[in-house]
Short mmCIF file of C-alpha atoms and ligand atoms in Angstrom, two decimals:
data_model
loop_
_atom_site.label_atom_id
_atom_site.label_comp_id
_atom_site.label_asym_id
_atom_site.label_seq_id
_atom_site.Cartn_x
_atom_site.Cartn_y
_atom_site.Cartn_z
CA MET A 77 0.06 -0.03 0.07
CA ARG A 78 1.26 3.60 -1.06
CA ALA A 79 0.28 6.67 0.76
CA ILE A 80 -0.60 9.63 -1.38
CA LYS A 81 0.64 12.25 1.10
CA ILE A 82 2.91 15.28 0.96
CA GLY A 83 6.06 15.61 3.35
CA LEU A 84 6.79 19.09 3.99
CA ILE A 85 10.20 19.80 5.02
CA GLY A 86 11.34 23.18 6.64
CA GLU A 87 10.45 24.97 9.58
CA SER A 88 6.48 25.52 10.32
CA HIS A 89 5.36 27.42 7.34
CA PRO A 90 1.97 29.13 7.46
CA GLY A 91 1.85 29.76 3.54
CA TRP A 92 2.57 26.17 2.86
CA GLU A 93 0.00 25.00 5.33
CA ARG A 94 -2.21 27.65 3.45
CA ILE A 95 -1.71 26.15 0.08
CA LEU A 96 -1.93 22.52 1.11
CA LEU A 97 -5.39 23.10 2.75
CA GLN A 98 -6.48 25.14 -0.08
CA GLU A 99 -5.61 22.07 -2.33
CA GLY A 100 -6.97 19.64 0.25
CA VAL A 101 -4.20 17.13 -0.33
CA PRO A 102 -3.02 14.90 2.95
CA PHE A 103 0.30 16.31 4.10
CA SER A 104 2.50 16.36 7.21
CA GLY A 105 5.91 17.60 8.55
CA VAL A 106 8.98 15.46 7.85
CA LEU A 107 10.38 14.67 11.15
CA SER A 108 13.12 11.98 10.04
CA PRO A 109 14.79 11.08 6.81
CA PRO A 110 11.54 10.07 4.45
CA GLY A 111 11.04 6.85 2.86
CA ALA A 112 10.23 6.70 -0.90
CA ASP A 113 6.89 5.03 0.05
CA GLU A 114 6.13 6.99 3.04
CA PHE A 115 5.58 10.08 0.83
CA SER A 116 4.28 10.37 -2.49
CA ALA A 117 5.85 13.71 -2.86
CA VAL A 118 8.01 15.90 -0.33
CA ILE A 119 7.80 19.73 -0.78
CA ALA A 120 11.23 21.57 0.71
CA ALA A 121 10.45 24.81 1.86
CA SER A 122 12.97 27.62 1.65
CA THR A 123 13.99 27.09 5.11
CA THR A 124 15.47 23.62 4.57
CA ASP A 125 18.62 23.25 6.29
CA GLU A 126 21.80 21.58 5.03
CA ALA A 127 21.05 18.07 6.78
CA LYS A 128 17.80 18.07 5.33
CA VAL A 129 19.03 18.78 1.84
CA GLY A 130 20.65 15.30 2.51
CA TRP A 131 17.34 13.73 3.32
CA LEU A 132 16.02 15.09 -0.16
CA ARG A 133 19.15 13.48 -1.74
CA SER A 134 18.32 10.05 -0.25
CA TYR A 135 14.62 10.33 -1.00
CA LEU A 136 15.42 11.06 -4.61
CA ALA A 137 17.83 8.21 -4.96
CA GLY A 138 14.87 6.00 -3.77
CA GLY A 139 12.56 7.28 -6.63
CA GLY A 140 10.81 9.95 -4.76
CA SER A 141 9.27 13.15 -6.26
CA VAL A 142 10.51 16.71 -4.71
CA LEU A 143 8.85 20.23 -5.12
CA CYS A 144 11.49 23.06 -3.95
CA PRO A 145 12.62 26.46 -4.70
CA ALA A 146 15.69 26.86 -7.07
CA HIS A 147 18.31 27.84 -4.23
CA ILE A 148 17.46 24.46 -2.33
CA PHE A 149 17.71 22.60 -5.80
CA GLY A 150 21.26 24.58 -6.44
CA ARG A 151 22.40 22.94 -3.11
CA LEU A 152 21.37 19.30 -4.40
CA ALA A 153 22.62 19.83 -7.84
CA GLY A 154 25.78 21.82 -6.91
CA VAL A 155 24.83 24.43 -9.53
CA GLY A 156 23.76 27.83 -8.36
CA PRO A 157 20.50 29.36 -9.79
CA ARG A 158 20.36 32.49 -11.73
CA GLU A 159 18.93 35.73 -10.36
CA VAL A 160 15.99 37.00 -12.48
CA PHE A 161 13.36 39.75 -12.12
CA ILE A 162 10.03 37.81 -12.80
CA ASN A 163 7.21 40.37 -13.53
CA TYR A 164 4.75 37.56 -14.59
CA MET A 165 4.76 33.77 -15.46
CA LEU A 166 2.51 32.26 -18.31
CA GLU A 167 1.08 28.78 -18.31
CA ASP A 168 2.75 26.36 -20.66
CA THR A 169 0.49 25.13 -23.49
CA GLU A 170 1.77 21.49 -22.44
CA LYS A 171 -0.69 20.28 -20.05
CA ALA A 172 1.80 19.69 -17.10
CA PHE A 173 1.79 23.23 -16.34
CA GLY A 174 -1.56 24.43 -18.15
CA ARG A 175 -4.40 25.96 -16.12
CA ALA A 176 -2.33 28.49 -14.17
CA GLY A 177 -3.07 31.25 -16.48
CA LEU A 178 -0.67 34.29 -16.11
CA VAL A 179 0.79 34.48 -12.67
CA ASP A 180 1.69 37.90 -11.39
CA ILE A 181 4.92 37.84 -9.24
CA GLY A 182 6.98 41.24 -9.21
CA LEU A 183 9.87 40.07 -7.58
CA GLU A 184 13.62 39.31 -7.91
CA CYS A 185 13.55 35.41 -8.08
CA LEU A 186 15.93 32.52 -8.32
CA VAL A 187 15.59 30.34 -11.52
CA ALA A 188 17.17 26.69 -11.80
CA HIS A 189 20.24 26.62 -14.20
CA ASN A 190 18.24 23.78 -16.38
CA ALA A 191 14.81 25.40 -16.31
CA ASN A 192 12.75 23.94 -18.97
CA ALA A 193 9.05 24.95 -18.46
CA VAL A 194 6.76 27.95 -17.56
CA LYS A 195 8.01 30.95 -19.33
CA THR A 196 8.25 34.38 -17.91
CA GLU A 197 7.32 37.62 -19.67
CA GLY A 198 10.84 37.56 -21.53
CA GLY A 199 9.94 34.07 -22.82
CA LYS A 200 12.71 32.33 -21.08
CA PRO A 201 11.58 29.35 -18.90
CA SER A 202 11.36 29.54 -14.85
CA VAL A 203 10.85 26.18 -13.82
CA PHE A 204 12.59 22.98 -13.87
CA ALA A 205 10.39 19.85 -14.26
CA GLY A 206 12.14 16.45 -14.76
CA GLU A 207 14.32 13.63 -13.50
CA TYR A 208 17.01 14.18 -11.21
CA GLY A 209 18.95 12.13 -8.73
CA GLY A 210 17.07 8.95 -9.30
CA GLY A 211 13.72 10.64 -8.86
CA THR A 212 11.41 13.53 -10.10
CA VAL A 213 11.80 17.35 -9.23
CA VAL A 214 9.83 20.46 -10.01
CA VAL A 215 11.97 23.40 -9.26
CA LEU A 216 9.98 26.80 -8.75
CA PRO A 217 11.88 30.06 -8.99
CA PHE A 218 10.61 30.89 -5.44
CA ASP A 219 9.10 29.46 -2.13
CA ALA A 220 5.52 29.29 -2.98
CA GLY A 221 4.60 29.38 0.57
CA ASP A 222 6.33 32.78 0.98
CA MET A 223 5.00 34.27 -2.29
CA VAL A 224 1.11 33.68 -0.94
CA LEU A 225 1.80 35.68 2.25
CA ASP A 226 3.13 38.58 0.05
CA GLY A 227 0.92 41.57 1.03
CA ARG A 228 1.71 44.00 -1.74
CA THR A 229 -0.98 45.47 -3.90
CA SER A 230 -1.18 47.26 -7.40
CA THR A 231 -3.51 48.28 -10.22
CA LYS A 232 -4.10 45.61 -12.71
CA SER A 233 -5.68 45.20 -16.09
CA PHE A 234 -7.88 42.44 -16.84
CA TYR A 235 -7.99 40.57 -19.94
CA SER A 236 -10.82 41.02 -22.48
CA GLY A 237 -11.01 41.05 -26.22
CA HIS A 238 -12.37 44.42 -26.08
CA GLY A 239 -10.16 47.39 -27.10
CA ARG A 240 -10.15 49.09 -23.43
CA LEU A 241 -9.22 46.82 -20.47
CA PRO A 242 -10.93 47.06 -17.14
CA PHE A 243 -8.67 47.31 -14.24
CA GLU A 244 -8.71 47.13 -10.40
CA HIS A 245 -6.44 47.67 -7.26
CA VAL A 246 -5.73 44.03 -6.25
CA SER A 247 -3.31 41.76 -4.68
CA ARG A 248 0.09 42.21 -6.21
CA VAL A 249 0.98 38.52 -6.43
CA GLY A 250 -1.37 36.25 -8.40
CA LYS A 251 -1.93 33.65 -5.59
CA GLY A 252 -4.86 31.91 -7.46
CA GLY A 253 -2.02 31.26 -10.07
CA ILE A 254 0.63 30.13 -7.40
CA LEU A 255 -1.86 27.57 -5.79
CA LYS A 256 -2.39 26.19 -9.64
CA LEU A 257 1.34 26.05 -10.18
CA VAL A 258 1.68 24.15 -6.99
CA SER A 259 -1.21 21.95 -7.89
CA ARG A 260 -0.12 20.94 -11.30
CA SER A 261 3.54 20.35 -9.72
CA LEU A 262 2.27 17.76 -7.32
CA GLU A 263 0.09 15.96 -10.10
CA PHE A 264 3.20 15.95 -12.44
CA LEU A 265 5.34 14.55 -9.50
CA HIS A 266 2.89 12.07 -8.45
CA HIS A 267 2.07 10.92 -12.29
CA ARG A 268 5.67 10.69 -12.91
CA ARG A 269 5.85 7.88 -10.37
CA LEU A 270 2.85 6.19 -11.79
CA ILE A 271 0.86 7.06 -8.44
CA PRO A 272 -2.66 8.63 -8.82
CA TYR A 273 -3.03 12.08 -7.64
CA GLY A 274 -5.81 12.83 -5.11
CA HIS A 275 -7.15 15.87 -3.06
CA LEU A 276 -10.23 17.19 -1.76
CA TRP A 277 -12.68 18.77 -4.49
CA TYR A 278 -13.10 22.37 -4.34
CA PHE A 279 -16.84 22.55 -4.55
CA PRO A 280 -19.60 20.59 -2.62
CA SER A 281 -20.85 17.14 -3.70
CA GLY A 282 -18.66 16.89 -6.88
CA SER A 283 -20.48 19.79 -8.42
CA PRO A 284 -18.49 21.45 -11.34
CA GLY A 285 -18.40 24.78 -9.75
CA VAL A 286 -20.03 27.00 -7.54
CA PHE A 287 -21.54 30.61 -8.26
CA SER A 288 -22.23 33.34 -5.84
CA TRP A 289 -23.66 36.83 -6.54
CA ARG A 290 -22.41 39.46 -4.47
CA VAL A 291 -23.96 42.90 -4.23
CA ASP A 292 -22.15 45.90 -2.64
CA THR A 293 -25.05 48.54 -2.31
CA ASP A 294 -22.84 51.50 -2.75
CA GLY A 295 -25.48 54.45 -2.28
CA ALA A 296 -28.08 52.52 -4.04
CA GLY A 297 -31.84 53.93 -3.35
CA PRO A 298 -34.59 51.64 -2.30
CA ASP A 299 -36.05 51.24 -5.53
CA GLU A 300 -32.67 50.14 -7.14
CA ILE A 301 -32.31 47.63 -4.34
CA SER A 302 -36.01 46.39 -4.98
CA ASP A 303 -35.47 46.12 -8.78
CA LEU A 304 -32.29 44.10 -8.33
CA TYR A 305 -34.09 41.77 -5.76
CA LYS A 306 -36.88 41.21 -7.94
CA LEU A 307 -34.58 40.28 -10.86
CA THR A 308 -32.51 37.87 -8.51
CA ALA A 309 -35.58 36.11 -7.21
CA GLU A 310 -36.99 35.77 -10.80
CA CYS A 311 -33.72 34.20 -11.94
CA SER A 312 -33.65 32.12 -8.65
CA ILE A 313 -30.26 33.65 -7.44
CA PRO A 314 -30.12 34.04 -3.61
CA ALA A 315 -27.58 36.96 -3.68
CA SER A 316 -25.33 37.62 -0.91
CA TRP A 317 -25.87 41.51 0.04
CA PHE A 318 -23.23 43.94 1.58
CA LEU A 319 -24.61 47.19 2.83
CA ASP A 320 -22.90 50.58 3.08
CA VAL A 321 -25.26 51.19 6.15
CA LYS A 322 -25.18 54.95 6.36
CA SER A 323 -27.04 55.10 2.97
CA GLN A 324 -29.26 52.19 3.48
CA GLN A 325 -30.34 52.72 7.10
CA ASP A 326 -33.36 54.71 6.25
CA PHE A 327 -35.03 51.93 4.33
CA ILE A 328 -33.11 48.86 6.02
CA HIS A 329 -36.40 46.90 6.41
CA ILE A 330 -36.18 46.19 2.89
CA PHE A 331 -33.36 43.94 3.45
CA ARG A 332 -35.11 42.14 6.37
CA GLN A 333 -37.96 41.13 3.99
CA MET A 334 -35.51 39.31 1.52
CA GLU A 335 -36.42 35.72 1.27
CA GLY A 336 -33.35 33.42 1.09
CA HIS A 337 -30.86 36.26 0.53
CA GLU A 338 -27.83 36.79 2.53
CA ILE A 339 -27.32 40.22 4.28
CA GLY A 340 -23.72 41.35 5.23
CA ILE A 341 -21.70 44.66 6.08
CA HIS A 342 -19.92 46.55 3.57
CA CYS A 343 -19.33 49.51 5.84
CA TYR A 344 -21.01 52.10 7.71
CA GLU A 345 -19.68 54.98 5.80
CA HIS A 346 -18.28 54.23 2.28
CA ARG A 347 -14.63 55.22 2.48
CA LYS A 348 -11.02 53.43 2.69
CA TYR A 349 -10.17 52.37 5.93
CA ALA A 350 -6.92 53.99 7.18
CA ASP A 351 -6.02 51.56 10.01
CA TYR A 352 -7.30 49.08 12.56
CA ASP A 353 -9.05 51.77 14.57
CA SER A 354 -10.87 53.18 11.85
CA CYS A 355 -11.88 50.17 10.35
CA LEU A 356 -13.36 48.79 13.73
CA SER A 357 -15.16 51.89 14.86
CA ASP A 358 -16.90 52.23 11.42
CA VAL A 359 -17.74 48.51 11.32
CA MET A 360 -18.88 48.79 15.04
CA LYS A 361 -21.53 51.51 13.93
CA ALA A 362 -22.61 49.49 11.15
CA MET A 363 -23.16 46.50 13.49
CA GLU A 364 -25.10 48.74 15.65
CA VAL A 365 -27.59 49.61 13.00
CA PHE A 366 -27.82 46.13 12.10
CA LYS A 367 -28.56 45.18 15.62
CA ARG A 368 -31.45 47.66 15.93
CA ALA A 369 -32.75 46.46 12.77
CA GLY A 370 -32.90 42.98 14.01
CA LEU A 371 -30.48 42.05 11.12
CA LEU A 372 -27.92 39.35 11.71
CA THR A 373 -24.63 39.02 9.69
CA SER A 374 -21.81 36.93 9.51
CA GLY A 375 -20.19 38.37 6.22
CA PHE A 376 -18.18 41.58 5.47
CA ALA A 377 -16.68 42.98 2.42
CA ALA A 378 -14.30 46.23 3.06
CA PRO A 379 -14.97 49.30 0.66
CA TYR A 380 -13.08 49.24 -2.44
CA GLY A 381 -11.98 45.79 -1.63
CA CYS A 382 -9.13 47.25 0.63
CA TRP A 383 -7.28 44.76 2.93
CA ASN A 384 -4.13 44.81 4.95
CA GLU A 385 -3.22 43.09 8.21
CA GLU A 386 -4.82 45.78 10.37
CA ILE A 387 -8.12 45.60 8.45
CA GLY A 388 -7.98 42.01 8.79
CA ARG A 389 -7.42 42.03 12.48
CA ALA A 390 -10.33 44.36 12.83
CA ILE A 391 -12.90 42.27 10.78
CA GLU A 392 -11.65 39.16 12.77
CA GLY A 393 -12.10 41.09 16.03
CA CYS A 394 -15.71 42.03 14.76
CA GLY A 395 -16.33 38.31 14.78
CA PHE A 396 -17.15 37.75 11.08
CA GLU A 397 -17.09 34.16 9.69
CA TYR A 398 -15.84 35.31 6.29
CA SER A 399 -14.91 38.46 4.52
CA SER A 400 -14.15 39.27 0.70
CA GLU A 401 -11.37 41.89 -0.15
CA PHE A 402 -9.76 41.56 -3.70
CA SER A 403 -6.54 43.51 -2.41
CA TYR A 404 -6.00 40.24 -0.20
CA ASP A 405 -6.82 37.69 -2.95
CA TYR A 406 -9.00 37.39 -6.27
CA ASP A 407 -9.85 34.61 -8.65
CA ASN A 408 -9.14 31.92 -6.19
CA VAL A 409 -10.47 29.28 -3.76
CA PRO A 410 -11.13 30.59 -0.23
CA SER A 411 -8.19 30.86 2.39
CA TYR A 412 -7.49 31.96 5.95
CA PRO A 413 -5.47 34.97 6.26
CA TYR A 414 -1.96 34.93 8.46
CA LEU A 415 -2.10 37.94 10.92
CA LYS A 416 0.77 38.82 12.92
CA LYS A 417 1.87 35.40 13.77
CA LYS A 418 -1.37 33.69 13.84
CA ILE A 419 -3.90 32.19 11.56
CA SER A 420 -7.31 34.56 11.31
CA ARG A 421 -10.50 32.67 12.25
CA THR A 422 -12.24 34.95 9.55
CA LEU A 423 -12.20 33.08 6.13
CA GLN A 424 -11.46 34.98 2.85
CA LEU A 425 -13.48 34.38 -0.07
CA PRO A 426 -12.06 35.83 -3.13
CA VAL A 427 -14.16 37.35 -5.82
CA HIS A 428 -13.44 38.45 -9.35
CA PRO A 429 -12.55 42.08 -9.31
CA VAL A 430 -14.03 43.38 -12.30
CA SER A 431 -17.92 44.21 -12.16
CA ILE A 432 -20.56 45.45 -14.78
CA GLY A 433 -19.61 48.95 -13.41
CA SER A 434 -15.90 48.66 -14.21
CA LEU A 435 -16.67 47.28 -17.64
CA ARG A 436 -19.19 50.26 -18.32
CA ARG A 437 -16.21 52.53 -17.28
CA GLN A 438 -14.29 51.39 -20.16
CA GLY A 439 -17.04 51.96 -22.69
CA PHE A 440 -18.24 48.24 -22.72
CA ASP A 441 -21.85 47.88 -24.37
CA ASP A 442 -24.36 45.17 -22.90
CA ASP A 443 -23.10 42.66 -25.70
CA SER A 444 -19.51 42.85 -24.96
CA MET A 445 -20.06 42.93 -20.94
CA ALA A 446 -22.04 39.53 -21.79
CA GLU A 447 -19.12 38.15 -23.86
CA TYR A 448 -16.61 39.29 -21.09
CA PHE A 449 -18.70 37.36 -18.32
CA GLU A 450 -19.47 34.40 -20.52
CA VAL A 451 -15.97 33.74 -21.18
CA LEU A 452 -14.66 34.48 -17.90
CA ILE A 453 -17.18 32.02 -16.40
CA ASP A 454 -16.01 29.26 -18.81
CA ARG A 455 -12.53 29.94 -18.14
CA LYS A 456 -13.16 29.60 -14.26
CA LEU A 457 -15.03 26.67 -14.68
CA LEU A 458 -12.46 24.54 -16.56
CA SER A 459 -9.59 26.29 -14.23
CA ARG A 460 -11.59 24.68 -11.19
CA GLU A 461 -12.12 28.07 -9.79
CA PRO A 462 -15.36 29.30 -7.95
CA VAL A 463 -17.18 31.84 -9.69
CA LEU A 464 -17.85 34.69 -7.35
CA LEU A 465 -18.96 37.73 -9.24
CA TYR A 466 -19.87 41.26 -7.51
CA HIS A 467 -22.07 43.96 -8.79
CA HIS A 468 -23.75 47.56 -7.65
CA PRO A 469 -27.42 48.10 -7.99
CA LYS A 470 -26.49 51.44 -9.32
CA ASN A 471 -25.05 50.01 -12.16
CA GLY A 472 -28.13 48.78 -13.58
CA GLY A 473 -27.23 46.05 -16.31
CA ALA A 474 -30.44 43.94 -16.12
CA GLY A 475 -29.65 42.48 -19.43
CA VAL A 476 -26.17 41.46 -18.71
CA MET A 477 -27.09 39.98 -15.46
CA ARG A 478 -29.74 37.84 -16.92
CA HIS A 479 -27.13 36.73 -19.53
CA ILE A 480 -24.73 35.78 -16.63
CA PHE A 481 -27.76 33.89 -14.65
CA ASN A 482 -28.55 32.07 -17.79
CA HIS A 483 -24.98 30.96 -18.67
CA ILE A 484 -24.46 29.69 -14.79
CA GLY A 485 -27.65 27.63 -15.37
CA GLU A 486 -26.39 26.23 -18.54
CA ARG A 487 -23.08 25.35 -17.01
CA LYS A 488 -24.69 23.55 -14.05
CA LEU A 489 -22.85 25.55 -11.48
CA LYS A 490 -24.19 25.15 -7.83
CA ILE A 491 -25.60 28.54 -6.73
CA LEU A 492 -24.76 29.40 -3.26
CA ARG A 493 -24.80 32.44 -1.14
CA MET A 494 -21.33 33.41 -0.08
CA ILE A 495 -21.87 32.26 3.52
CA ASP A 496 -23.04 28.71 2.40
CA TYR A 497 -19.62 28.41 0.47
CA ALA A 498 -17.76 29.68 3.42
CA ARG A 499 -19.18 27.37 5.75
CA TRP A 500 -18.77 24.41 3.32
CA TRP A 501 -15.28 25.38 2.81
CA LYS A 502 -14.63 25.51 6.47
CA LYS A 503 -16.09 22.01 6.63
CA ARG A 504 -13.81 20.86 3.99
CA ASN A 505 -10.97 22.60 5.88
CA ALA A 506 -11.69 20.37 8.85
CA CYS A 507 -11.44 17.35 7.28
CA ARG A 508 -8.30 15.16 7.98
CA ILE A 509 -8.08 12.86 5.40
CA ASP A 510 -5.69 9.85 4.40
CA LEU A 511 -5.41 8.45 1.06
CA ALA A 512 -3.46 5.20 0.10
CA ILE A 513 -3.45 3.27 -2.93
CA GLU A 514 -3.47 -0.53 -3.00
CA GLY A 515 -3.39 -1.90 -6.46
CA GLU A 516 -6.46 -0.17 -8.07
CA VAL A 517 -7.99 0.36 -4.79
CA LEU A 518 -8.18 3.82 -3.35
CA LYS A 519 -8.05 3.61 0.63
CA VAL A 520 -9.82 6.66 2.33
CA SER A 521 -9.66 7.17 6.04
CA GLY A 522 -9.14 10.06 8.47
CA GLN A 523 -11.35 12.34 10.75
CA ASN A 524 -14.40 14.77 10.16
CA LEU A 525 -14.98 13.26 6.73
CA GLN A 526 -18.13 14.51 5.03
CA ASP A 527 -20.74 13.14 2.55
CA ASP A 528 -20.49 16.49 0.41
CA VAL A 529 -16.70 16.88 0.51
CA TRP A 530 -15.37 14.76 -2.37
CA ILE A 531 -12.25 13.58 -3.60
CA HIS A 532 -10.81 14.42 -6.97
CA VAL A 533 -8.64 11.74 -8.41
CA THR A 534 -6.33 12.10 -11.37
CA ARG A 535 -4.45 9.35 -13.34
CA PRO A 536 -1.14 9.53 -15.29
CA ASP A 537 -3.05 8.72 -18.45
CA GLY A 538 -4.88 11.97 -18.12
CA SER A 539 -8.08 10.83 -16.92
CA GLU A 540 -9.98 12.08 -13.86
CA THR A 541 -12.92 11.08 -11.59
CA LEU A 542 -14.47 12.35 -8.43
CA VAL A 543 -14.99 9.79 -5.37
CA ASN A 544 -17.37 10.61 -2.47
CA GLY A 545 -15.12 11.29 0.33
CA SER A 546 -17.15 9.16 3.09
CA LEU A 547 -16.25 5.99 1.37
CA ALA A 548 -13.94 3.96 2.98
CA SER A 549 -12.57 1.88 0.05
CA VAL A 550 -13.16 2.26 -3.61
CA ASP A 551 -12.05 -0.01 -6.57
CA LEU A 552 -10.90 2.78 -9.01
CA ARG A 553 -11.80 0.45 -11.98
CA GLN A 554 -15.53 0.67 -11.13
CA LEU A 555 -15.65 4.35 -11.51
CA ASN A 556 -16.46 6.61 -14.40
CA TRP A 557 -13.31 8.30 -15.64
CA SER A 558 -13.05 11.29 -18.34
CA ASP A 559 -10.38 13.02 -19.90
CA VAL A 560 -9.37 16.10 -17.91
CA ALA A 561 -11.06 19.06 -19.46
CA TRP A 562 -8.64 22.26 -20.12
CA PRO A 563 -9.58 25.56 -20.59
CA LEU A 564 -8.61 26.94 -24.15
CA PRO A 565 -4.92 28.33 -24.39
CA LEU A 566 -4.43 32.20 -23.09
CA PRO A 567 -5.10 34.43 -25.74
CA THR A 568 -2.18 35.42 -28.04
CA ASP A 569 -2.08 38.98 -26.92
CA ILE A 570 -2.59 38.21 -23.35
CA ARG A 571 0.68 40.14 -22.55
CA ARG A 572 -1.33 43.26 -23.42
CA ILE A 573 -2.88 43.10 -19.86
CA ARG A 574 0.96 43.76 -18.38
CA THR A 575 1.55 46.69 -20.78
CA PHE A 576 0.78 50.25 -19.92
CA ASN A 577 -2.90 50.88 -19.67
CA PRO A 578 -3.68 54.48 -20.46
CA TRP A 579 -6.92 54.61 -18.92
CA ILE A 580 -5.58 53.85 -15.51
CA PRO A 581 -4.21 57.48 -15.31
CA ILE A 582 -7.14 58.82 -17.33
CA LYS A 583 -9.84 57.45 -14.96
CA ARG A 584 -7.64 58.29 -11.72
CA PHE A 585 -7.52 61.78 -12.84
CA GLU A 586 -11.26 61.98 -13.72
CA ASP A 587 -11.87 60.49 -10.09
CA PHE A 588 -9.64 63.25 -8.68
CA ILE A 589 -11.47 66.05 -10.60
CA PHE A 590 -14.79 64.69 -9.36
CA LYS A 591 -13.61 64.40 -5.69
CA LYS A 592 -12.35 67.90 -5.86
CA PHE A 593 -15.50 69.74 -7.62
CA PHE A 594 -18.16 67.72 -7.00
CA ARG A 595 -20.19 66.70 -3.77
CA LYS A 596 -19.73 63.24 -2.29
CA ARG A 597 -23.11 62.06 -3.37
CA ASP A 598 -22.31 62.63 -7.13
CA MET A 599 -18.92 60.97 -6.47
CA ASN A 600 -20.75 57.84 -5.38
CA ARG A 601 -22.86 58.03 -8.24
CA TYR A 602 -20.07 58.19 -10.51
CA ARG A 603 -17.34 55.96 -9.13
CA ILE A 604 -18.93 52.88 -7.59
ZN1 ZN B 129 -18.24 49.83 -2.27
#
């Protein structure tokens, strides 16, 4: 019997633990020299010391598989890595490293001397994947655990076939892309050893994906709120509403009457939080109004998607079950932020940061907006990302919304409120699963296993299946296997999104002028 289990070498590493919990792959720390059958793959974090580099050497000699950063590989191979500034990496057209998309890095990195995969913006390979020392290695140009803890933010353009690109201020590092690079690496490392790769599926009960419709009220009036509620009710979409409470408090009873929808807090006053105190006092004010109105809430989404550790601490301090800010993360599965040496209790649910409002600002008409979201939804579905979109009632767009909801129905995504996906994810996170393979039989054991948390299994021949995670033992020959469906390759002009976007300074200048010469209400109407 062979375990499907990842060994983690290096000091306790919250970044790696985050990635491995997101991926849902069984893992544990490596405390003594690992046997080739004890771990199906080993990850060496950047803190791996010289003695443990020796463990890697003997593990590889036994046919093991290792994922490590280039400076650790340099110590194994005796050939140092090259220093390279990597702005971004692009998924490979070969399937081993497909599905990662464009991965933003923005850092000085170390690239293995023999890199042969995943090209950077300059067209040079940044990853080595292949045989080494009797086993198989994947060598990344960074420690992925460090990368997902990177808190930098920047304004980025997002791809569209339309001439003008939408943009938003988001997390600098493409953390969703980092997770996918690790996931593809682990899959490659297992398949090279002819071991199936298995991890907890990202969505409940084997659904192909989930869809949530987040609504930030942002100064909307009661008629705009009612119109949007009616449209979502008609399309059977239970939305997650986040109230900018100051502008909504006079008619807050409307939200109490919404059936099956979720009501969360966006803020009291719609402005950027400067620090912990300003966030805490504003949110407390909003919570007070909620309490008086008899509204219960578990979810939060900060104005302008702003997040940093101070805001994260204030949100956690207010007791929210989850929050959603794209300057923490976007286009990814949920995760728990790391705050001042401890893991937050408030889960993060990343959304796609471009809304109908951002597209309209770039001159998109209804047809091109509908096309944007259709392409986005299909790519997310095939990239195994949740489809979490957000909207503002003041932006209208009823026709586009109907198109989105219709497309979601056609693709058979599971429609959930954000709180439902957050609670399911917490349950998934609590599963402590052990997987082993004996011949063609997959053995499943562990703690807190759940009926609706399934296991995704892929085989070296490129096929995949989903297994109910509460089963103890599954004969893989009895299951339906299908070829893994891959997204279309990235558009040939994808690099356009990381070249200068003149609309960013133009729109910023417009915002500046509006702020200076118009009242705040008008500003709100303009820039949502
Ligand atoms: Zn807002």
